[in-house]
Structures are given as structure tokens and as C-alpha cells.
Amino acid sequence: MLNDRRSHGLWERTAPPPSATERLARDIVADVAIVGAGYTGLSTALHLSERGLRVAVLEAVEIGYGGAGRSTGLVNAGLWVMPSVLKERLGPVYGGRILDLLRDSPRLVFEIVDKHNISCELKRAGTIHCGEGEKGAAEIRERARQWQELGAPVRVLEPEEMRAKTGTSFYPAGLLDLRAGTIQPLAYVRGLGRAAIAAGASVFTGSPVDRIAREGGVWRLTTQGGSVRAKWAVLSTDTYTSRVMPELRAQQVAVPFFHVATAPLSDNVRRTILPEGQGAFDTRTVLGAFRIDDAGRLIVGSAGALRGTGAAIHRRWALRHIRALFPQIGEVMLEHEWYGRIGMTSDHLPRFHAPAENMIAVSSYNGRGIAPGTVFGRELARHIGGDVPLEGMFLPVTSPRGTPFRAIREGYYEVGSQIAHLPPAR
Ligand SMILES: Cc1cc2nc3c(=O)[nH]c(=O)nc-3n(C[C@H](O)[C@H](O)[C@H](O)COP(=O)(O)OP(=O)(O)OC[C@H]3O[C@@H](n4cnc5c(N)ncnc54)[C@H](O)[C@@H]3O)c2cc1C
């Protein structure tokens, strides 16, 4: 029986409370105004504040309300696509830059967690990318080859080791990536918020920005209760963008992705599933993910939205999926559920925009935003601080473009798309 219908599910239940924040209720001045309090906005705020700049973060709802507070919590290096694809799609200059920047990106997350004592169930045991079937296993071997060529500490797990490390015999091969880890994502983003505030940033929640306009050579960001005037404006609203810059969303397909979490498993079963504490995700077209939290709950995620007719379908699918992957689990109860939207682009790459003077935006992490969002935030701060010119940044500046057939593609993922991807019943 599910007893938790909160929008951030288990994460809301187990995260430390957020810092006390207020709505913006007056007109203020800052050096930099940041829209959106997720990993990107708060990492930017933290790094700018550490440089001594005056920062105001405006968040429509609450810290971590968007993807940041709903994610699986897998802190992975690189981007969703393979290293070779980055060079193919971005060319040698930007492809090389982004690889250099993100090849060890989890390290920055871990450093921030350590430096600011963020309590977020951090495990540095790596992640396992599970290959489904022969095709998935071949993809894993190719990923391993490419990362090993770049000197990354990754290796292929063959069937027996896969079974021992994951607790399922469903996947013939996996990629163990020792750079990676897992966090409680809402706890991490709240910790980032606390660190940014401690460094001097002002964070206003319940303060959606309705309008951004150029006034007297600075940006004026207006909310219902007040406004911020700032030399710089940073848009870090990604797939949860509302009210301003609809173009950021127009270039994405928002794939709904849900999680369920079981009641804490018995010690006997617990010891068989991901006993070393890695998080796992797979190579299916409709990606699946699984991990364990500190209390021993199994968390499983897949594409779909828990609303309308989709909710019951996805819950049933999740139970069947859990039993098929882990027959040793026996009777199992789901305790928590939640879902969010993952912003995908046609080439599976994030976007960097500079729509006007002293205005920048980064978005579209394609399901891998924890480490990249944290690193990009630091890089945005370096750009604003004058260390890196626009043309020296991690991605080329592009203009947002619409995605053809967006509504149709979002509808496909909404209900039941993963039914075709069930592991065979045992
Ligand atoms: C279900 C799910 C699972 C995921 N799993 C993983 C994972 O395991 N590993 C991984 O690396 N990534 C994962 N991701 C992706 C990751 O969560 C996102 O890439 C990341 O959250 C993007 O961070 P962000 O700070 O750019 O945006 P967000 O975290 O989405 O934050 C944007 C914020 O902007 C605010 N906002 C929007 N409009 C306005 C406005 N007008 N005024 C003020 N505020 C506004 C929103 O309220 C929101 O809080 C997952 C995402 C989802 C949804």
C-alpha cells in the first residue's frame, strides 16, 4: 500500500529540511540574478558568492522543486552520449573541452558535499550501467573501450560478477564506473542551497519570475512581490521552465520518469541487491534505474508519469519488474512514489544560450544533470567573473529551436511505453 503521494516522494520524507527562505517582497539590487534553484542555479550562486559577488536566486516554488529534487540520485561522469559522440557532434574543440570538464565531474559534487558537510546519503561506490541483451552488452563494451582509452577507471562486469554486484541475472554485462556515486538528490540540492546562503547568496522561494526586461543598462527581473535589478541574469530553469523563456522548453521533449520505493528490505534480501552500494541504470531505450537508499529501500525508476490512467499501469509494471529482476525479494510493498520530467534534445546534448548581453542560460541535461549541472554552475560563475569569455565556454552558444512532433513524443512516453520492455516473467 502506498502511503506517500508527495510530489518528491521518498526524497521529501528523508531529506533534512530546507533552509528557511522567504518570498521576494521588495525591490532589491544584486550583481547577478539567477532564476531557478536546482543544481545549476545553486551551484552558480555558490561559486559566485564565494567570489564575493552579490547574488539573488529567484525560485518559483521551493529549492529542488524541479528535476533536482526528483532525480534517481546517480552522480555520473560525462554526458548521456558516449565520448566519441561528443566529438562527432560538437567537433574537436568543444567536444574535447566538454570531455575534459566532465570526465571526472562527480568529484566536484563530492568535494562540495565534503566541504559544506552536506548530509545526503553520499556513496562513492560507483555506478553500474547494465547492458540489456546482446545489443546492450555490445554498447557497454564500446563505452568501456572509449572511457578506458581516456584513462577512466571503468571496467566491464561479466555475467557472474554482474549477478554478484547487482543481485539480478537479467543483464549479461555491465560497466562499473568508479568515478561515480549516489546521493539523496533533494538532500544534496538543499545542501547546495544552504552552502550558497552561507556564502552570502540570497535565495527567494515562492517567487516565480514573470518578466525579464532590460532597464537602464541592467536586467530587471520581476515577481509578483518585488523585483531584482542586476547586471547579469542567469536562467537555470531547464525542463521546469515556466513564465519566462518558453524557448528553453520548446527545444526539448519532456520525458516523464517515475520512481517507486519499496518498504525497507529484510537484511537477507538487502545483502543480495547492490551489496556494495552502487546505483544502477540500464541501456534499454526506455531507460530503467535501480538503487537502494540508506534505510534499505529498493528504488526503481522508468519512463512514465504517475497520473491519470498511467498511474495504475506504472505501479503494476514496477511490481512485476521488481519481481522479475529480483525473484529473491518475495512479497514486496511499495511505500513511496513520485515522478518528474526529463528534458531531452534531439542530439541528446545540453544547450548553452546567451540570448542578450549579460544573460546566459544552460539547460537540457538529457537525464544527466547532477554532476554536469554542478560543474556548469561553476563554469557560469567563472564566465561572469571574467575568467572565461563566451567563446571559451564548455558548449557553443546556440539559439533555442523547436522540436518537431514534441506533443506526440511526450504523449508516447506518458502511458505504458515500457510495457514492451518488460523483462521476461520468471
Ligand atoms: C525523474 C528524474 C530522474 C533523474 N535522474 C537523474 C540521475 O540519476 N542523475 C542525473 O545526473 N540526473 C538525473 N536527472 C536529471 C536532473 O535531475 C536534471 O538534469 C537537473 O535537475 C537539472 O538541474 P537544473 O538545476 O538545471 O534544473 P531543475 O532542477 O529542474 O530546476 C529548475 C528550477 O527552476 C524553477 N523555475 C522554473 N521557472 C521559473 C520561474 N519563472 N521563476 C523562478 N523559478 C523558476 C523550477 O521551479 C525549478 O525548481 C533526473 C531527472 C528526473 C526528472
PDB file of N, CA and C in Angstrom, residues 12-102:
ATOM      1  N   GLU A  12      11.446  13.567  -0.181  1.00  0.00           N
ATOM      2  CA  GLU A  12      10.899  14.573   0.728  1.00  0.00           C
ATOM      3  C   GLU A  12      10.806  14.007   2.153  1.00  0.00           C
ATOM      4  N   ARG A  13      10.552  12.701   2.221  1.00  0.00           N
ATOM      5  CA  ARG A  13      10.421  12.058   3.525  1.00  0.00           C
ATOM      6  C   ARG A  13      11.755  12.000   4.263  1.00  0.00           C
ATOM      7  N   THR A  14      12.861  11.814   3.508  1.00  0.00           N
ATOM      8  CA  THR A  14      14.127  11.531   4.194  1.00  0.00           C
ATOM      9  C   THR A  14      15.176  12.651   4.082  1.00  0.00           C
ATOM     10  N   ALA A  15      14.865  13.734   3.386  1.00  0.00           N
ATOM     11  CA  ALA A  15      15.857  14.829   3.284  1.00  0.00           C
ATOM     12  C   ALA A  15      15.794  15.710   4.525  1.00  0.00           C
ATOM     13  N   PRO A  16      16.935  16.256   4.953  1.00  0.00           N
ATOM     14  CA  PRO A  16      16.888  17.279   6.001  1.00  0.00           C
ATOM     15  C   PRO A  16      16.055  18.462   5.499  1.00  0.00           C
ATOM     16  N   PRO A  17      15.432  19.230   6.407  1.00  0.00           N
ATOM     17  CA  PRO A  17      14.580  20.335   5.954  1.00  0.00           C
ATOM     18  C   PRO A  17      15.384  21.379   5.172  1.00  0.00           C
ATOM     19  N   PRO A  18      14.703  22.133   4.296  1.00  0.00           N
ATOM     20  CA  PRO A  18      15.418  23.173   3.553  1.00  0.00           C
ATOM     21  C   PRO A  18      15.738  24.354   4.448  1.00  0.00           C
ATOM     22  N   SER A  19      16.667  25.213   4.010  1.00  0.00           N
ATOM     23  CA  SER A  19      16.945  26.454   4.743  1.00  0.00           C
ATOM     24  C   SER A  19      15.673  27.292   4.763  1.00  0.00           C
ATOM     25  N   ALA A  20      15.528  28.093   5.803  1.00  0.00           N
ATOM     26  CA  ALA A  20      14.375  28.998   5.858  1.00  0.00           C
ATOM     27  C   ALA A  20      14.566  30.068   4.790  1.00  0.00           C
ATOM     28  N   THR A  21      13.609  30.199   3.908  1.00  0.00           N
ATOM     29  CA  THR A  21      13.702  31.215   2.843  1.00  0.00           C
ATOM     30  C   THR A  21      12.374  31.966   2.776  1.00  0.00           C
ATOM     31  N   GLU A  22      12.415  33.124   2.129  1.00  0.00           N
ATOM     32  CA  GLU A  22      11.199  33.940   2.035  1.00  0.00           C
ATOM     33  C   GLU A  22      10.865  34.229   0.592  1.00  0.00           C
ATOM     34  N   ARG A  23       9.629  34.725   0.412  1.00  0.00           N
ATOM     35  CA  ARG A  23       9.266  35.237  -0.924  1.00  0.00           C
ATOM     36  C   ARG A  23       9.933  36.588  -1.110  1.00  0.00           C
ATOM     37  N   LEU A  24      10.194  36.938  -2.349  1.00  0.00           N
ATOM     38  CA  LEU A  24      10.718  38.284  -2.605  1.00  0.00           C
ATOM     39  C   LEU A  24       9.567  39.275  -2.429  1.00  0.00           C
ATOM     40  N   ALA A  25       9.746  40.239  -1.521  1.00  0.00           N
ATOM     41  CA  ALA A  25       8.632  41.150  -1.212  1.00  0.00           C
ATOM     42  C   ALA A  25       9.072  42.612  -1.300  1.00  0.00           C
ATOM     43  N   ARG A  26      10.164  42.871  -2.031  1.00  0.00           N
ATOM     44  CA  ARG A  26      10.615  44.253  -2.188  1.00  0.00           C
ATOM     45  C   ARG A  26      11.486  44.346  -3.447  1.00  0.00           C
ATOM     46  N   ASP A  27      11.946  45.535  -3.745  1.00  0.00           N
ATOM     47  CA  ASP A  27      12.839  45.703  -4.897  1.00  0.00           C
ATOM     48  C   ASP A  27      14.280  45.698  -4.393  1.00  0.00           C
ATOM     49  N   ILE A  28      15.097  44.830  -4.953  1.00  0.00           N
ATOM     50  CA  ILE A  28      16.483  44.739  -4.479  1.00  0.00           C
ATOM     51  C   ILE A  28      17.458  44.851  -5.652  1.00  0.00           C
ATOM     52  N   VAL A  29      18.723  45.018  -5.288  1.00  0.00           N
ATOM     53  CA  VAL A  29      19.776  45.127  -6.301  1.00  0.00           C
ATOM     54  C   VAL A  29      20.803  44.023  -6.040  1.00  0.00           C
ATOM     55  N   ALA A  30      21.287  43.403  -7.106  1.00  0.00           N
ATOM     56  CA  ALA A  30      22.332  42.376  -6.958  1.00  0.00           C
ATOM     57  C   ALA A  30      23.289  42.501  -8.141  1.00  0.00           C
ATOM     58  N   ASP A  31      24.413  41.782  -8.071  1.00  0.00           N
ATOM     59  CA  ASP A  31      25.273  41.725  -9.255  1.00  0.00           C
ATOM     60  C   ASP A  31      24.700  40.721 -10.261  1.00  0.00           C
ATOM     61  N   VAL A  32      24.207  39.602  -9.715  1.00  0.00           N
ATOM     62  CA  VAL A  32      23.698  38.533 -10.581  1.00  0.00           C
ATOM     63  C   VAL A  32      22.352  38.058 -10.057  1.00  0.00           C
ATOM     64  N   ALA A  33      21.362  37.977 -10.958  1.00  0.00           N
ATOM     65  CA  ALA A  33      20.064  37.392 -10.605  1.00  0.00           C
ATOM     66  C   ALA A  33      19.973  36.037 -11.280  1.00  0.00           C
ATOM     67  N   ILE A  34      19.628  35.010 -10.498  1.00  0.00           N
ATOM     68  CA  ILE A  34      19.569  33.647 -11.032  1.00  0.00           C
ATOM     69  C   ILE A  34      18.128  33.162 -10.920  1.00  0.00           C
ATOM     70  N   VAL A  35      17.597  32.634 -12.013  1.00  0.00           N
ATOM     71  CA  VAL A  35      16.225  32.127 -11.996  1.00  0.00           C
ATOM     72  C   VAL A  35      16.274  30.609 -11.913  1.00  0.00           C
ATOM     73  N   GLY A  36      15.734  30.027 -10.824  1.00  0.00           N
ATOM     74  CA  GLY A  36      15.682  28.575 -10.669  1.00  0.00           C
ATOM     75  C   GLY A  36      16.684  28.078  -9.641  1.00  0.00           C
ATOM     76  N   ALA A  37      16.168  27.364  -8.621  1.00  0.00           N
ATOM     77  CA  ALA A  37      17.036  26.851  -7.553  1.00  0.00           C
ATOM     78  C   ALA A  37      17.155  25.332  -7.636  1.00  0.00           C
ATOM     79  N   GLY A  38      17.818  24.878  -8.711  1.00  0.00           N
ATOM     80  CA  GLY A  38      18.179  23.461  -8.834  1.00  0.00           C
ATOM     81  C   GLY A  38      19.696  23.357  -8.725  1.00  0.00           C
ATOM     82  N   TYR A  39      20.254  22.271  -9.253  1.00  0.00           N
ATOM     83  CA  TYR A  39      21.712  22.101  -9.173  1.00  0.00           C
ATOM     84  C   TYR A  39      22.443  23.235  -9.896  1.00  0.00           C
ATOM     85  N   THR A  40      21.931  23.597 -11.103  1.00  0.00           N
ATOM     86  CA  THR A  40      22.648  24.594 -11.904  1.00  0.00           C
ATOM     87  C   THR A  40      22.622  25.964 -11.229  1.00  0.00           C
ATOM     88  N   GLY A  41      21.414  26.409 -10.874  1.00  0.00           N
ATOM     89  CA  GLY A  41      21.284  27.751 -10.309  1.00  0.00           C
ATOM     90  C   GLY A  41      22.019  27.880  -8.987  1.00  0.00           C
ATOM     91  N   LEU A  42      21.911  26.847  -8.142  1.00  0.00           N
ATOM     92  CA  LEU A  42      22.521  26.964  -6.810  1.00  0.00           C
ATOM     93  C   LEU A  42      24.037  26.776  -6.859  1.00  0.00           C
ATOM     94  N   SER A  43      24.516  25.957  -7.794  1.00  0.00           N
ATOM     95  CA  SER A  43      25.975  25.844  -7.923  1.00  0.00           C
ATOM     96  C   SER A  43      26.534  27.168  -8.450  1.00  0.00           C
ATOM     97  N   THR A  44      25.823  27.777  -9.408  1.00  0.00           N
ATOM     98  CA  THR A  44      26.255  29.095  -9.898  1.00  0.00           C
ATOM     99  C   THR A  44      26.274  30.088  -8.736  1.00  0.00           C
ATOM    100  N   ALA A  45      25.206  30.073  -7.946  1.00  0.00           N
ATOM    101  CA  ALA A  45      25.091  31.019  -6.821  1.00  0.00           C
ATOM    102  C   ALA A  45      26.215  30.803  -5.813  1.00  0.00           C
ATOM    103  N   LEU A  46      26.490  29.536  -5.501  1.00  0.00           N
ATOM    104  CA  LEU A  46      27.545  29.230  -4.530  1.00  0.00           C
ATOM    105  C   LEU A  46      28.893  29.749  -5.033  1.00  0.00           C
ATOM    106  N   HIS A  47      29.213  29.420  -6.298  1.00  0.00           N
ATOM    107  CA  HIS A  47      30.536  29.796  -6.800  1.00  0.00           C
ATOM    108  C   HIS A  47      30.673  31.308  -6.987  1.00  0.00           C
ATOM    109  N   LEU A  48      29.569  31.972  -7.374  1.00  0.00           N
ATOM    110  CA  LEU A  48      29.635  33.439  -7.496  1.00  0.00           C
ATOM    111  C   LEU A  48      29.787  34.085  -6.121  1.00  0.00           C
ATOM    112  N   SER A  49      29.040  33.565  -5.141  1.00  0.00           N
ATOM    113  CA  SER A  49      29.104  34.162  -3.797  1.00  0.00           C
ATOM    114  C   SER A  49      30.492  33.978  -3.210  1.00  0.00           C
ATOM    115  N   GLU A  50      31.103  32.811  -3.502  1.00  0.00           N
ATOM    116  CA  GLU A  50      32.467  32.587  -2.996  1.00  0.00           C
ATOM    117  C   GLU A  50      33.457  33.586  -3.601  1.00  0.00           C
ATOM    118  N   ARG A  51      33.093  34.128  -4.767  1.00  0.00           N
ATOM    119  CA  ARG A  51      33.963  35.150  -5.387  1.00  0.00           C
ATOM    120  C   ARG A  51      33.640  36.540  -4.871  1.00  0.00           C
ATOM    121  N   GLY A  52      32.639  36.643  -4.012  1.00  0.00           N
ATOM    122  CA  GLY A  52      32.297  37.942  -3.423  1.00  0.00           C
ATOM    123  C   GLY A  52      31.248  38.726  -4.188  1.00  0.00           C
ATOM    124  N   LEU A  53      30.596  38.095  -5.186  1.00  0.00           N
ATOM    125  CA  LEU A  53      29.538  38.822  -5.906  1.00  0.00           C
ATOM    126  C   LEU A  53      28.209  38.722  -5.148  1.00  0.00           C
ATOM    127  N   ARG A  54      27.373  39.754  -5.329  1.00  0.00           N
ATOM    128  CA  ARG A  54      26.048  39.736  -4.676  1.00  0.00           C
ATOM    129  C   ARG A  54      25.075  38.979  -5.584  1.00  0.00           C
ATOM    130  N   VAL A  55      24.503  37.917  -5.033  1.00  0.00           N
ATOM    131  CA  VAL A  55      23.669  37.026  -5.843  1.00  0.00           C
ATOM    132  C   VAL A  55      22.258  36.941  -5.264  1.00  0.00           C
ATOM    133  N   ALA A  56      21.259  37.025  -6.133  1.00  0.00           N
ATOM    134  CA  ALA A  56      19.872  36.771  -5.711  1.00  0.00           C
ATOM    135  C   ALA A  56      19.315  35.638  -6.563  1.00  0.00           C
ATOM    136  N   VAL A  57      18.881  34.554  -5.904  1.00  0.00           N
ATOM    137  CA  VAL A  57      18.274  33.429  -6.611  1.00  0.00           C
ATOM    138  C   VAL A  57      16.760  33.542  -6.443  1.00  0.00           C
ATOM    139  N   LEU A  58      16.040  33.467  -7.556  1.00  0.00           N
ATOM    140  CA  LEU A  58      14.580  33.531  -7.510  1.00  0.00           C
ATOM    141  C   LEU A  58      14.030  32.170  -7.922  1.00  0.00           C
ATOM    142  N   GLU A  59      13.305  31.522  -7.042  1.00  0.00           N
ATOM    143  CA  GLU A  59      12.776  30.178  -7.315  1.00  0.00           C
ATOM    144  C   GLU A  59      11.245  30.234  -7.253  1.00  0.00           C
ATOM    145  N   ALA A  60      10.614  29.654  -8.284  1.00  0.00           N
ATOM    146  CA  ALA A  60       9.150  29.728  -8.378  1.00  0.00           C
ATOM    147  C   ALA A  60       8.470  29.027  -7.207  1.00  0.00           C
ATOM    148  N   VAL A  61       8.998  27.886  -6.790  1.00  0.00           N
ATOM    149  CA  VAL A  61       8.298  27.090  -5.779  1.00  0.00           C
ATOM    150  C   VAL A  61       9.196  26.935  -4.541  1.00  0.00           C
ATOM    151  N   GLU A  62      10.074  25.948  -4.569  1.00  0.00           N
ATOM    152  CA  GLU A  62      10.978  25.737  -3.430  1.00  0.00           C
ATOM    153  C   GLU A  62      12.283  25.163  -3.942  1.00  0.00           C
ATOM    154  N   ILE A  63      13.307  25.187  -3.100  1.00  0.00           N
ATOM    155  CA  ILE A  63      14.619  24.659  -3.502  1.00  0.00           C
ATOM    156  C   ILE A  63      14.456  23.191  -3.917  1.00  0.00           C
ATOM    157  N   GLY A  64      14.940  22.860  -5.117  1.00  0.00           N
ATOM    158  CA  GLY A  64      14.871  21.468  -5.582  1.00  0.00           C
ATOM    159  C   GLY A  64      13.519  21.055  -6.118  1.00  0.00           C
ATOM    160  N   TYR A  65      12.637  22.013  -6.346  1.00  0.00           N
ATOM    161  CA  TYR A  65      11.291  21.654  -6.804  1.00  0.00           C
ATOM    162  C   TYR A  65      11.320  20.945  -8.170  1.00  0.00           C
ATOM    163  N   GLY A  66      12.236  21.309  -9.030  1.00  0.00           N
ATOM    164  CA  GLY A  66      12.277  20.761 -10.398  1.00  0.00           C
ATOM    165  C   GLY A  66      12.923  19.377 -10.433  1.00  0.00           C
ATOM    166  N   GLY A  67      13.669  19.114 -11.496  1.00  0.00           N
ATOM    167  CA  GLY A  67      14.297  17.808 -11.644  1.00  0.00           C
ATOM    168  C   GLY A  67      15.222  17.479 -10.480  1.00  0.00           C
ATOM    169  N   ALA A  68      15.864  18.502  -9.899  1.00  0.00           N
ATOM    170  CA  ALA A  68      16.880  18.259  -8.876  1.00  0.00           C
ATOM    171  C   ALA A  68      16.341  17.467  -7.683  1.00  0.00           C
ATOM    172  N   GLY A  69      15.126  17.755  -7.260  1.00  0.00           N
ATOM    173  CA  GLY A  69      14.573  17.080  -6.079  1.00  0.00           C
ATOM    174  C   GLY A  69      13.863  15.783  -6.397  1.00  0.00           C
ATOM    175  N   ARG A  70      13.842  15.402  -7.671  1.00  0.00           N
ATOM    176  CA  ARG A  70      13.077  14.211  -8.077  1.00  0.00           C
ATOM    177  C   ARG A  70      13.953  13.135  -8.687  1.00  0.00           C
ATOM    178  N   SER A  71      15.239  13.410  -8.882  1.00  0.00           N
ATOM    179  CA  SER A  71      16.074  12.526  -9.698  1.00  0.00           C
ATOM    180  C   SER A  71      16.372  11.219  -8.978  1.00  0.00           C
ATOM    181  N   THR A  72      17.005  10.297  -9.702  1.00  0.00           N
ATOM    182  CA  THR A  72      17.352   8.996  -9.107  1.00  0.00           C
ATOM    183  C   THR A  72      18.523   9.155  -8.145  1.00  0.00           C
ATOM    184  N   GLY A  73      19.349  10.168  -8.392  1.00  0.00           N
ATOM    185  CA  GLY A  73      20.482  10.394  -7.499  1.00  0.00           C
ATOM    186  C   GLY A  73      21.755   9.699  -7.948  1.00  0.00           C
ATOM    187  N   LEU A  74      21.840   9.328  -9.246  1.00  0.00           N
ATOM    188  CA  LEU A  74      23.070   8.720  -9.766  1.00  0.00           C
ATOM    189  C   LEU A  74      24.001   9.846 -10.213  1.00  0.00           C
ATOM    190  N   VAL A  75      25.144   9.928  -9.580  1.00  0.00           N
ATOM    191  CA  VAL A  75      26.095  11.009  -9.893  1.00  0.00           C
ATOM    192  C   VAL A  75      27.110  10.438 -10.880  1.00  0.00           C
ATOM    193  N   ASN A  76      26.848  10.652 -12.162  1.00  0.00           N
ATOM    194  CA  ASN A  76      27.675  10.030 -13.201  1.00  0.00           C
ATOM    195  C   ASN A  76      28.595  11.038 -13.876  1.00  0.00           C
ATOM    196  N   ALA A  77      29.703  10.531 -14.394  1.00  0.00           N
ATOM    197  CA  ALA A  77      30.641  11.376 -15.157  1.00  0.00           C
ATOM    198  C   ALA A  77      30.171  11.468 -16.611  1.00  0.00           C
ATOM    199  N   GLY A  78      30.724  12.402 -17.351  1.00  0.00           N
ATOM    200  CA  GLY A  78      30.405  12.531 -18.767  1.00  0.00           C
ATOM    201  C   GLY A  78      28.964  12.951 -18.986  1.00  0.00           C
ATOM    202  N   LEU A  79      28.506  12.724 -20.207  1.00  0.00           N
ATOM    203  CA  LEU A  79      27.119  13.024 -20.529  1.00  0.00           C
ATOM    204  C   LEU A  79      26.434  11.730 -20.937  1.00  0.00           C
ATOM    205  N   TRP A  80      25.177  11.853 -21.328  1.00  0.00           N
ATOM    206  CA  TRP A  80      24.407  10.665 -21.673  1.00  0.00           C
ATOM    207  C   TRP A  80      25.021   9.935 -22.872  1.00  0.00           C
ATOM    208  N   VAL A  81      25.519  10.688 -23.853  1.00  0.00           N
ATOM    209  CA  VAL A  81      26.069  10.047 -25.055  1.00  0.00           C
ATOM    210  C   VAL A  81      27.518   9.606 -24.799  1.00  0.00           C
ATOM    211  N   MET A  82      27.991   8.716 -25.665  1.00  0.00           N
ATOM    212  CA  MET A  82      29.360   8.202 -25.494  1.00  0.00           C
ATOM    213  C   MET A  82      30.388   9.299 -25.796  1.00  0.00           C
ATOM    214  N   PRO A  83      31.603   9.176 -25.255  1.00  0.00           N
ATOM    215  CA  PRO A  83      32.630  10.181 -25.512  1.00  0.00           C
ATOM    216  C   PRO A  83      32.840  10.470 -27.000  1.00  0.00           C
ATOM    217  N   SER A  84      32.857   9.427 -27.848  1.00  0.00           N
ATOM    218  CA  SER A  84      33.137   9.657 -29.283  1.00  0.00           C
ATOM    219  C   SER A  84      32.041  10.517 -29.909  1.00  0.00           C
ATOM    220  N   VAL A  85      30.805  10.353 -29.419  1.00  0.00           N
ATOM    221  CA  VAL A  85      29.677  11.104 -29.986  1.00  0.00           C
ATOM    222  C   VAL A  85      29.838  12.593 -29.678  1.00  0.00           C
ATOM    223  N   LEU A  86      30.421  12.897 -28.535  1.00  0.00           N
ATOM    224  CA  LEU A  86      30.618  14.308 -28.182  1.00  0.00           C
ATOM    225  C   LEU A  86      31.505  14.985 -29.220  1.00  0.00           C
ATOM    226  N   LYS A  87      32.565  14.290 -29.598  1.00  0.00           N
ATOM    227  CA  LYS A  87      33.474  14.895 -30.593  1.00  0.00           C
ATOM    228  C   LYS A  87      32.820  14.950 -31.967  1.00  0.00           C
ATOM    229  N   GLU A  88      32.051  13.882 -32.304  1.00  0.00           N
ATOM    230  CA  GLU A  88      31.353  13.880 -33.600  1.00  0.00           C
ATOM    231  C   GLU A  88      30.380  15.058 -33.698  1.00  0.00           C
ATOM    232  N   ARG A  89      29.592  15.247 -32.621  1.00  0.00           N
ATOM    233  CA  ARG A  89      28.518  16.245 -32.706  1.00  0.00           C
ATOM    234  C   ARG A  89      28.982  17.664 -32.416  1.00  0.00           C
ATOM    235  N   LEU A  90      30.020  17.801 -31.591  1.00  0.00           N
ATOM    236  CA  LEU A  90      30.433  19.147 -31.198  1.00  0.00           C
ATOM    237  C   LEU A  90      31.728  19.592 -31.875  1.00  0.00           C
ATOM    238  N   GLY A  91      32.374  18.650 -32.558  1.00  0.00           N
ATOM    239  CA  GLY A  91      33.663  18.979 -33.180  1.00  0.00           C
ATOM    240  C   GLY A  91      34.775  18.818 -32.153  1.00  0.00           C
ATOM    241  N   PRO A  92      36.047  18.844 -32.631  1.00  0.00           N
ATOM    242  CA  PRO A  92      37.158  18.532 -31.728  1.00  0.00           C
ATOM    243  C   PRO A  92      37.329  19.562 -30.604  1.00  0.00           C
ATOM    244  N   VAL A  93      37.026  20.855 -30.878  1.00  0.00           N
ATOM    245  CA  VAL A  93      37.300  21.868 -29.856  1.00  0.00           C
ATOM    246  C   VAL A  93      36.307  21.734 -28.700  1.00  0.00           C
ATOM    247  N   TYR A  94      35.006  21.905 -29.002  1.00  0.00           N
ATOM    248  CA  TYR A  94      34.026  21.826 -27.919  1.00  0.00           C
ATOM    249  C   TYR A  94      33.898  20.400 -27.380  1.00  0.00           C
ATOM    250  N   GLY A  95      33.988  19.406 -28.294  1.00  0.00           N
ATOM    251  CA  GLY A  95      33.911  18.012 -27.840  1.00  0.00           C
ATOM    252  C   GLY A  95      35.022  17.724 -26.836  1.00  0.00           C
ATOM    253  N   GLY A  96      36.227  18.188 -27.152  1.00  0.00           N
ATOM    254  CA  GLY A  96      37.362  17.981 -26.252  1.00  0.00           C
ATOM    255  C   GLY A  96      37.186  18.729 -24.943  1.00  0.00           C
ATOM    256  N   ARG A  97      36.688  19.960 -25.046  1.00  0.00           N
ATOM    257  CA  ARG A  97      36.503  20.771 -23.828  1.00  0.00           C
ATOM    258  C   ARG A  97      35.506  20.133 -22.867  1.00  0.00           C
ATOM    259  N   ILE A  98      34.384  19.695 -23.433  1.00  0.00           N
ATOM    260  CA  ILE A  98      33.341  19.184 -22.537  1.00  0.00           C
ATOM    261  C   ILE A  98      33.772  17.843 -21.937  1.00  0.00           C
ATOM    262  N   LEU A  99      34.518  17.088 -22.718  1.00  0.00           N
ATOM    263  CA  LEU A  99      35.037  15.824 -22.171  1.00  0.00           C
ATOM    264  C   LEU A  99      35.997  16.098 -21.016  1.00  0.00           C
ATOM    265  N   ASP A 100      36.885  17.066 -21.217  1.00  0.00           N
ATOM    266  CA  ASP A 100      37.838  17.401 -20.152  1.00  0.00           C
ATOM    267  C   ASP A 100      37.099  17.861 -18.899  1.00  0.00           C
ATOM    268  N   LEU A 101      36.061  18.663 -19.124  1.00  0.00           N
ATOM    269  CA  LEU A 101      35.339  19.247 -17.992  1.00  0.00           C
ATOM    270  C   LEU A 101      34.551  18.189 -17.209  1.00  0.00           C
ATOM    271  N   LEU A 102      33.979  17.214 -17.951  1.00  0.00           N
ATOM    272  CA  LEU A 102      33.045  16.282 -17.298  1.00  0.00           C
ATOM    273  C   LEU A 102      33.611  14.881 -17.095  1.00  0.00           C
TER     274      LEU A 102
END
